[in-house]
Short mmCIF file of C-alpha atoms in Angstrom, two decimals:
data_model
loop_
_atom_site.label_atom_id
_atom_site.label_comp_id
_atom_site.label_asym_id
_atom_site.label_seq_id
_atom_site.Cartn_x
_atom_site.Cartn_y
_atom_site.Cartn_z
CA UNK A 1 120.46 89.76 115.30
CA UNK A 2 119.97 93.41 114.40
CA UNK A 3 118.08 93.00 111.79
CA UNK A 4 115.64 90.57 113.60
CA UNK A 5 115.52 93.11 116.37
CA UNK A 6 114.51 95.87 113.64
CA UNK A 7 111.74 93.70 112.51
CA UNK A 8 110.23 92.77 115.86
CA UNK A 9 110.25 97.00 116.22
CA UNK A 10 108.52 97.32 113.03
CA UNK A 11 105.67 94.92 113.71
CA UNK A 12 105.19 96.07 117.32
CA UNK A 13 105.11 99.76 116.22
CA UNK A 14 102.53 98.67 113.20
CA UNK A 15 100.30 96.22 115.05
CA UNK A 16 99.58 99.73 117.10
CA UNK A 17 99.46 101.88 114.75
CA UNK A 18 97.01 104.77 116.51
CA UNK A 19 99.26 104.11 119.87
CA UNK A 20 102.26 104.49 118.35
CA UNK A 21 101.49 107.64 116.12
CA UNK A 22 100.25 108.98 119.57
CA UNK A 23 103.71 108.62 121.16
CA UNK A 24 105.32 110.05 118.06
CA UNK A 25 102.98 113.27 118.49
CA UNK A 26 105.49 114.39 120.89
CA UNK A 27 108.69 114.19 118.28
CA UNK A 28 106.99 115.00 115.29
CA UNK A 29 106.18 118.66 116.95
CA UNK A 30 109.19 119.39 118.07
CA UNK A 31 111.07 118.51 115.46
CA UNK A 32 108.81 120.41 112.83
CA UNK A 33 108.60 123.56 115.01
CA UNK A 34 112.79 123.16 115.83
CA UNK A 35 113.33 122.88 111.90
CA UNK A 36 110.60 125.98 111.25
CA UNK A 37 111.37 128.19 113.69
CA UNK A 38 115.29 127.87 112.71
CA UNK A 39 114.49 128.11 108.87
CA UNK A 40 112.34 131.18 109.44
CA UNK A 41 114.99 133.28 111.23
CA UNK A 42 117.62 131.87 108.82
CA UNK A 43 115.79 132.92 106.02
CA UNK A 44 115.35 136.47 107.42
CA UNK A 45 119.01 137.08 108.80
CA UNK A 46 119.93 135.79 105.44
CA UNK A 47 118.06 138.21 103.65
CA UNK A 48 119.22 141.29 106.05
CA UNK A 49 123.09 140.03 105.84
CA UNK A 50 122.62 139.91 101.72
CA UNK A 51 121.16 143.66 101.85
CA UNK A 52 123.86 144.99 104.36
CA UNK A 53 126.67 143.21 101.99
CA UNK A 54 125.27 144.61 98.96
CA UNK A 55 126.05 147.98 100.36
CA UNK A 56 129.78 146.79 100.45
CA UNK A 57 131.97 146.93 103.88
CA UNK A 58 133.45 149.91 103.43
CA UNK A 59 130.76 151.89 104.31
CA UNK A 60 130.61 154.06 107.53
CA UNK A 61 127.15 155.70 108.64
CA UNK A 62 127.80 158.32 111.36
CA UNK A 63 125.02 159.95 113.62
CA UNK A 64 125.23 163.33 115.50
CA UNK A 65 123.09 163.46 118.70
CA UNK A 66 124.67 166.19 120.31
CA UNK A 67 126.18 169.10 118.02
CA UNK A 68 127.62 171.29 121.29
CA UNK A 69 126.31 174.09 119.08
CA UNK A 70 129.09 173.15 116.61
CA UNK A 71 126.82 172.15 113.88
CA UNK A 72 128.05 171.04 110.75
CA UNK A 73 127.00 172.48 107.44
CA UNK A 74 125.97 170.31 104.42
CA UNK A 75 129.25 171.90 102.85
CA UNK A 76 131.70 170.96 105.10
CA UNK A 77 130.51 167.15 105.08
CA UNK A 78 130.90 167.46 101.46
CA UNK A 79 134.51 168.37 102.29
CA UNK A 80 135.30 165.07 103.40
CA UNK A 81 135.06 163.59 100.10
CA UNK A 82 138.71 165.89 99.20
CA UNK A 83 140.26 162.96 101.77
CA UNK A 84 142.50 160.54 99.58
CA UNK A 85 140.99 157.88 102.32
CA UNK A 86 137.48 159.10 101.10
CA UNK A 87 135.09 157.48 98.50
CA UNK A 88 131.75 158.49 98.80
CA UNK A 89 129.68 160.92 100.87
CA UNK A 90 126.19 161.71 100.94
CA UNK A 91 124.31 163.85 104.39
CA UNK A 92 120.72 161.89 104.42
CA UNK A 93 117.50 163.07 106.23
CA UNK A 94 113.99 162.26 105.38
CA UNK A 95 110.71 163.68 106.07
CA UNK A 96 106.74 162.76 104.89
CA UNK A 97 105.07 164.78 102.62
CA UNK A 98 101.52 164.37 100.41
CA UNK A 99 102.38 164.22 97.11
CA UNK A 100 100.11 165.17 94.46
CA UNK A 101 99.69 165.12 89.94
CA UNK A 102 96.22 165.76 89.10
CA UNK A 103 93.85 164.12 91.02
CA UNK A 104 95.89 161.62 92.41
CA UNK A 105 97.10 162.36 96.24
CA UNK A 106 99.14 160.31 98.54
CA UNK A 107 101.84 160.59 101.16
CA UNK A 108 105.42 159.72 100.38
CA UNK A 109 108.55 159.15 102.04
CA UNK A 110 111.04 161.88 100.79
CA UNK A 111 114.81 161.77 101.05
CA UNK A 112 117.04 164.53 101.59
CA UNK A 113 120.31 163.59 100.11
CA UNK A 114 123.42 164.73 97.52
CA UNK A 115 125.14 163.30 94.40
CA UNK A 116 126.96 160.52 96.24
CA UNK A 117 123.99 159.12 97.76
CA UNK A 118 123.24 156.39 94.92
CA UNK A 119 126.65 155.21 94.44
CA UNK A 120 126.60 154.47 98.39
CA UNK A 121 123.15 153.04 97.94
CA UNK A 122 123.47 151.33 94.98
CA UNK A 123 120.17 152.58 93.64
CA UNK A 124 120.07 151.78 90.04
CA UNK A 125 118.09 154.03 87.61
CA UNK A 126 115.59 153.15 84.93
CA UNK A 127 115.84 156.42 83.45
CA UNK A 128 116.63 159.48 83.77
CA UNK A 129 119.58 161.01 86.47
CA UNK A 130 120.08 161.41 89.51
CA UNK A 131 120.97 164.16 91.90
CA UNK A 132 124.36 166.40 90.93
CA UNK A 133 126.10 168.76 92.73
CA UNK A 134 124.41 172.15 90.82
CA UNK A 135 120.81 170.82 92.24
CA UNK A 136 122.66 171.13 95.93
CA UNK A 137 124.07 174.62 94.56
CA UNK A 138 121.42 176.02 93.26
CA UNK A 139 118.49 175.09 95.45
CA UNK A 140 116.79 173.05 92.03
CA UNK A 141 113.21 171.63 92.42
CA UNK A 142 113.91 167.96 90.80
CA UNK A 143 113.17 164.62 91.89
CA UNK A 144 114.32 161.51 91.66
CA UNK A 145 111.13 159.05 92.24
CA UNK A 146 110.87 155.19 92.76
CA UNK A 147 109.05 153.05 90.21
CA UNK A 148 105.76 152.59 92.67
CA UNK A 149 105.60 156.46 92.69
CA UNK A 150 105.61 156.81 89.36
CA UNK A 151 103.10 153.96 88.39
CA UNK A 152 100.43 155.53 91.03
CA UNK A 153 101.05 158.91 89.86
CA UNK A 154 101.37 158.23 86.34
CA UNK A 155 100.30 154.46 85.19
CA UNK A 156 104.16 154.74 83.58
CA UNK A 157 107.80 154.85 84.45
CA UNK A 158 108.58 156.94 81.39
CA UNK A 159 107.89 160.12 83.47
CA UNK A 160 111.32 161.85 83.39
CA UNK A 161 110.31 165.71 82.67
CA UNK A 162 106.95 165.63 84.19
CA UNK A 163 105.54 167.90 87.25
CA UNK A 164 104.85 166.28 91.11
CA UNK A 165 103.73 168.72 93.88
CA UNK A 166 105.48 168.21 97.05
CA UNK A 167 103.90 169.81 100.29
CA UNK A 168 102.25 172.35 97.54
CA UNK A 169 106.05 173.11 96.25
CA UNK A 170 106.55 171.70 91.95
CA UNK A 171 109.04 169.49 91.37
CA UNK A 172 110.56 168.59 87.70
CA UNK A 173 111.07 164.44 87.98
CA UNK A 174 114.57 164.07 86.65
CA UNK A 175 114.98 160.35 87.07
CA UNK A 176 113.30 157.13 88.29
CA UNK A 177 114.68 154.35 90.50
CA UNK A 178 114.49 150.92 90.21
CA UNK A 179 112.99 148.62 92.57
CA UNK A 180 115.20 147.09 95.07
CA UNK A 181 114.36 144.39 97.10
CA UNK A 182 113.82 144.69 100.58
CA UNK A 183 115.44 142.52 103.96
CA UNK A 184 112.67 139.68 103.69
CA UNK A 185 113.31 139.95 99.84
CA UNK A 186 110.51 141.39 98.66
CA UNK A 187 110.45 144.52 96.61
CA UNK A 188 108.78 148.11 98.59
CA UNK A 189 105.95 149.15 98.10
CA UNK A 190 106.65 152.68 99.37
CA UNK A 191 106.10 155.65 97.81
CA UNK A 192 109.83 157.26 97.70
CA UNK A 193 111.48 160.44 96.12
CA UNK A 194 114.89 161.81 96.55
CA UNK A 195 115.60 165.83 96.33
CA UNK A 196 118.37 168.07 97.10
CA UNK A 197 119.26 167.91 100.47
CA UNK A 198 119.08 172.01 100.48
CA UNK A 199 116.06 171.53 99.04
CA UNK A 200 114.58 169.82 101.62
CA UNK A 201 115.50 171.82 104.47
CA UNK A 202 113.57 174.49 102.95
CA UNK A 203 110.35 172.99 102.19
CA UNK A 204 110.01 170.56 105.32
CA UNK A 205 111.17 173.93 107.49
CA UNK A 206 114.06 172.03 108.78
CA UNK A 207 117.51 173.04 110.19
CA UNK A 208 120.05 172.87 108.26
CA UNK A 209 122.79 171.18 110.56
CA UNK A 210 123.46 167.93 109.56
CA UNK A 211 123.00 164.74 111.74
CA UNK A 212 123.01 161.58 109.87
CA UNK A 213 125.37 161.12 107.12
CA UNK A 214 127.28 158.46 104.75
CA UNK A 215 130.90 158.07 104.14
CA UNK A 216 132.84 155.55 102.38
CA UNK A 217 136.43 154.32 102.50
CA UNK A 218 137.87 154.39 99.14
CA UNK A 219 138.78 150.86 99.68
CA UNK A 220 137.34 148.12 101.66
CA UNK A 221 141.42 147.90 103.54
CA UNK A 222 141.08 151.66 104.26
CA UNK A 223 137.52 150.94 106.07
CA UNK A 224 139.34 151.08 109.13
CA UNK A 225 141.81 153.94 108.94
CA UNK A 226 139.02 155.85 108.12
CA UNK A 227 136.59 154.89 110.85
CA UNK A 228 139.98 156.18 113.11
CA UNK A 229 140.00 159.64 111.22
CA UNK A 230 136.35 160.40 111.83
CA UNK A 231 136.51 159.50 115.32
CA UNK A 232 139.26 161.84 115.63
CA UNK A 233 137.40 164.62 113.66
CA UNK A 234 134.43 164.52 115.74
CA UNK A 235 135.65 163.60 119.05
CA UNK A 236 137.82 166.87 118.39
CA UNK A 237 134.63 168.79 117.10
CA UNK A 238 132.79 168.08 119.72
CA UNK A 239 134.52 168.82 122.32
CA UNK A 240 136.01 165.28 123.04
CA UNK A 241 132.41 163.83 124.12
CA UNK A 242 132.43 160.28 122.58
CA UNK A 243 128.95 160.18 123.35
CA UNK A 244 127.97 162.86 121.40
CA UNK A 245 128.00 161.25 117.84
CA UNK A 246 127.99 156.89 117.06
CA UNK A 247 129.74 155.30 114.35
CA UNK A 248 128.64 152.57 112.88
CA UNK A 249 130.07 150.22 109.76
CA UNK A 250 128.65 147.65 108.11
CA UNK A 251 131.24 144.72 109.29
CA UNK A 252 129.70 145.82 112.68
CA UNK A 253 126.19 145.00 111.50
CA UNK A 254 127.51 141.83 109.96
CA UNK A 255 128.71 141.10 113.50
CA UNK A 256 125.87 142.02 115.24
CA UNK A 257 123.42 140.13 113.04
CA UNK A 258 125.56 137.14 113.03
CA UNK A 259 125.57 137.60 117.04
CA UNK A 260 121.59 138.09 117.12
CA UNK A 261 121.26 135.01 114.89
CA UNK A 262 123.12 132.59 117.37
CA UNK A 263 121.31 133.70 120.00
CA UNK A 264 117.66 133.16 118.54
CA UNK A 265 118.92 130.12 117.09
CA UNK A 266 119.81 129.11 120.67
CA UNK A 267 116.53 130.06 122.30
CA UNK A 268 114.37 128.26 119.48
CA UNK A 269 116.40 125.21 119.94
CA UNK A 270 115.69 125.39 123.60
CA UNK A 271 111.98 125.68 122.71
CA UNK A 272 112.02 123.36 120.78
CA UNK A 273 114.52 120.91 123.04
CA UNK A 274 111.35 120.99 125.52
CA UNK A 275 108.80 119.38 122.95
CA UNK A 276 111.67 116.96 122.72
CA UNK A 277 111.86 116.22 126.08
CA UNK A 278 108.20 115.85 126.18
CA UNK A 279 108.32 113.61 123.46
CA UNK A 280 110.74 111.51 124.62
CA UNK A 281 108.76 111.18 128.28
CA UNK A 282 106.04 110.10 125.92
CA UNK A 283 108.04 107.44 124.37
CA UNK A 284 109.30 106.08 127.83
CA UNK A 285 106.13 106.14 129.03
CA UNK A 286 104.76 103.80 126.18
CA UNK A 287 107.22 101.82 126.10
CA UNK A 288 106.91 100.77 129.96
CA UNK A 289 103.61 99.79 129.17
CA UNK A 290 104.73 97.86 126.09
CA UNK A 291 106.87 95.90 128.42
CA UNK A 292 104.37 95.32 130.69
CA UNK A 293 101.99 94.01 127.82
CA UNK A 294 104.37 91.78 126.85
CA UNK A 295 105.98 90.01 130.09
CA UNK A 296 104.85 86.79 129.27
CA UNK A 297 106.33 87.02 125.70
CA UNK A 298 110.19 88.05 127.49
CA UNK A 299 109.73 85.32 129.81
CA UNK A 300 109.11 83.16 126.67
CA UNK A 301 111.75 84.48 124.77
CA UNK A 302 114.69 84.42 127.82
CA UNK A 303 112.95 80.62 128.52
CA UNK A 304 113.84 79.30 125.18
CA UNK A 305 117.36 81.21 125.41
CA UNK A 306 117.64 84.75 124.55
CA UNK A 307 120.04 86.71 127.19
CA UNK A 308 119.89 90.31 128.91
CA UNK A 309 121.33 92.00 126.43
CA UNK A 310 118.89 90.65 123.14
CA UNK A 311 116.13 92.20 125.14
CA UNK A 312 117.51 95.06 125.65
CA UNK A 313 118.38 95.32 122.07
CA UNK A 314 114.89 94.50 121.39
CA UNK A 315 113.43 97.41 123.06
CA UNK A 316 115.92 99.96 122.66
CA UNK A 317 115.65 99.02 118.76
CA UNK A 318 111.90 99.73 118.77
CA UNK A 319 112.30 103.29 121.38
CA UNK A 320 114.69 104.26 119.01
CA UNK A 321 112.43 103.86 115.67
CA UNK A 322 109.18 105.02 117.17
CA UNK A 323 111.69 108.43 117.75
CA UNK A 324 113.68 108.20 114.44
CA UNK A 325 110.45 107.84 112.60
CA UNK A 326 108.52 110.74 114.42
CA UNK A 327 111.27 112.91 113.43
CA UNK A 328 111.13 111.61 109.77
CA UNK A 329 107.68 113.01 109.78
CA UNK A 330 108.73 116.18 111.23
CA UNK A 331 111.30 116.89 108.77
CA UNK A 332 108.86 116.30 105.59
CA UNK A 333 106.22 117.79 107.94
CA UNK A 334 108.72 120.84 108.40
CA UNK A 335 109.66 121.06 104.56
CA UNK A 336 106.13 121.08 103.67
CA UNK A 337 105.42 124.02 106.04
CA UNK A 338 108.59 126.21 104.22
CA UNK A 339 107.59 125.68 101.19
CA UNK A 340 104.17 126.84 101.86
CA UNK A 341 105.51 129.77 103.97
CA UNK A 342 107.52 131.01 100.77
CA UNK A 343 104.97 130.32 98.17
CA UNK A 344 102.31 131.95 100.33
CA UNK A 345 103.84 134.71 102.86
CA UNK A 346 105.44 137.26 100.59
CA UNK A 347 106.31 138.89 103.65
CA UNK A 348 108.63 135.93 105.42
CA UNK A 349 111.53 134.32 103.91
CA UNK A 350 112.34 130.83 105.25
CA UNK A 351 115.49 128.43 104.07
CA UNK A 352 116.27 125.32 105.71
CA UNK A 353 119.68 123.99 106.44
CA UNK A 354 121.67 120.72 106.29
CA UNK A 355 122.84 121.28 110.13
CA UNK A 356 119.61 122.22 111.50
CA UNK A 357 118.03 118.80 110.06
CA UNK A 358 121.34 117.01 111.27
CA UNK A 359 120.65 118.42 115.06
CA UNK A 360 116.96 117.42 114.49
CA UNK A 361 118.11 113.76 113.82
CA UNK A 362 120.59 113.44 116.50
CA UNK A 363 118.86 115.11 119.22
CA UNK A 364 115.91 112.47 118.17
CA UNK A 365 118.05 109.65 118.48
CA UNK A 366 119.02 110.76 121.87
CA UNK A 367 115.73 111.06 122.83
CA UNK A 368 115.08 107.23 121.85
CA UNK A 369 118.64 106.45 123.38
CA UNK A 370 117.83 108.09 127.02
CA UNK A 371 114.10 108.18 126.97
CA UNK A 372 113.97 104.16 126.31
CA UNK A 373 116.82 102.98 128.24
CA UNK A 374 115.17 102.43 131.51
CA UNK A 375 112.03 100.26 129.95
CA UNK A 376 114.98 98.38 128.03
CA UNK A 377 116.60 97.81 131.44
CA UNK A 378 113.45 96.98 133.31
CA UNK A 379 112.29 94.13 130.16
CA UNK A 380 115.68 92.69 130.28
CA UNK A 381 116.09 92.63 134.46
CA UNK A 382 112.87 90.42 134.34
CA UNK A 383 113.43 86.91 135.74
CA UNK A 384 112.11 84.58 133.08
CA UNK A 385 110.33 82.44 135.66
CA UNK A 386 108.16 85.69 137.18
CA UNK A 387 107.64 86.86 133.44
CA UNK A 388 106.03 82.67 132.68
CA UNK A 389 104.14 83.61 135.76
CA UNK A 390 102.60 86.72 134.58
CA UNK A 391 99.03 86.60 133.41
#
């Protein structure tokens, strides 16, 4: 009986073949721009959760907004690193300057930073060194550039020993960075140097308080415990005014961005849900006049025996293909689109997932479920001897 019903479907839905890919519209675009939409911002939070991980969760990044004229110097944030709790810490500031070698002139992003800073960042090198504590000491003009830097400067990446002006000041290039990639996954294409953080003060005319600065636990288990014994050091600093400094770790972020993901999930869904909807009112709408098309063919069918609940099957069967097959286009539709997102748009990052596809399906069924009871209902309430009637 099923299978007879699935037939009848099939050659209704084919025998209008324009009609019916007309009430599909409906599914087909929300179920492509559900699955999209979904992939995109999975893709992306993907991306920013891998780059935040990399960085380990042991890592604490602390902001001073308010000093209350307790500044503190670039040596006593070095201090914290004599904590047994303490891996790694690095002050970080950064500034634009117009870098120049020969002819060639651009602007660059520069980083003011210490030794620790690449161990926190994970910044691998493709020569050279980087940063130590005697360039801090002793106020040394070197830089550490990234690979794009050196390439416009120099057409190479062999440039460890060479000469850079920065802001008019030399600099000796001690060591060059490898690319990393980027939250999207693409690698920078920012000109990027690292000096002394000393360094820096002096030729961007900056103060030389800190207010942004790195610290790692020694262990990912001590990540806590130490986020407690900076909170205590600078609430007692300054002056017990929580809202003079911010905290932040990278389990936080995690949080945060898995929190922000939900959400957008939820509000594309809900876009998307109303395409559904519209769909499915689409479907309904279709069907009803299906049913009316074909009265004299239920009266026919109920005359020679077939009950309430065969007609009903009948037409729920063929609501519930004309849906299921709409969102069968979608889907390949959808994959299509992905794929030519991430071959194309270096820029975007888009993955699609096993549940989002699984919502897409079931959410399209009960569409066709809800959407094409009521013309079921109405073909199988006829009275066979109104439907004979019917002309």
């Amino acid at each position: 009986m099923m299978w007879q019903s699935i037939k009848l479907a099939i050659q209704s839905i084919f025998s209008n073949r324009l009609r019916s890919m007309l009430t599909m519209l409906g599914m087909i675009i929300g179920v492509t721009s559900l699955v999209v939409l979904v992939s995109i911002v999975n893709g992306a939070t993907d991306s920013v959760t891998s780059a935040i991980s990399d960085m380990g969760n042991n890592l604490l990044t602390i902001r001073i907004s308010d000093d209350k004229n307790q500044p503190y110097s670039i040596e006593e944030i070095l201090d914290f690193s004599k904590e047994e709790i303490v891996g790694y810490v690095a002050p970080y500031t950064q500034s634009s300057y117009t870098v120049k070698k020969g002819r060639t002139s651009s602007s660059i992003t520069v980083y003011g930073t210490s030794a620790d800073y690449d161990d926190i960042q994970k910044l691998t090198l493709s020569g050279g060194r980087f940063l130590n504590g005697a360039d801090l000491d002793n106020h040394t003009y070197v830089a550490v550039i990234n690979e794009v830097t050196a390439q416009t400067l120099f057409n190479s990446t062999n440039v460890v020993g060479e000469e850079i002006s920065l802001n008019g000041y030399p600099f000796t290039v001690i060591g060059v960075t490898e690319e990393k990639e980027n939250a999207v996954g693409n690698t920078t294409e920012r000109l990027e140097a690292y000096i002394p953080y000393t360094v820096l003060t002096r030729t961007a005319n900056m103060v030389r308080s800190i207010s942004d600065f790195y610290i790692t636990a020694g262990t990912e288990d001590q990540i806590d415990r130490l986020e407690q014994v900076m909170t205590k050091a600078l609430y007692t600093r300054f002056k017990s005014d929580s809202d003079a400094f911010t905290i932040t770790s990278n389990s936080t972020l995690l949080e945060t961005m898995s929190s922000v993901n939900d959400t957008m999930k939820w509000m594309l869904g809900g876009i998307a849900a109303i395409s559904l909807i519209v769909g499915g009112i689409g479907i309904m709408n279709i069907m009803l006049v299906s049913v009316t098309e074909r009265t004299r063919e239920i009266g026919v069918r109920k005359a020679i025996g077939a009950n309430r609940k065969h007609i009903m099957m009948q037409f729920m069967t063929e609501a519930l293909l004309v849906s299921l097959i709409g969102c069968v286009i979608g889907i390949v539709l959808s994959l299509l689109i992905v794929i030519g997102i991430n071959y194309f748009c270096t820029d975007l990052s888009a993955s699609i997932s096993f549940d989002v596809v699984a919502i897409a399906v079931g959410f399209s069924l009960g569409i066709g479920v809800v959407f094409g009871s009521y013309p079921a209902y109405k073909a199988a309430a006829m009275s066979p001897i109104e439907a004979l009637r019917y002309t």
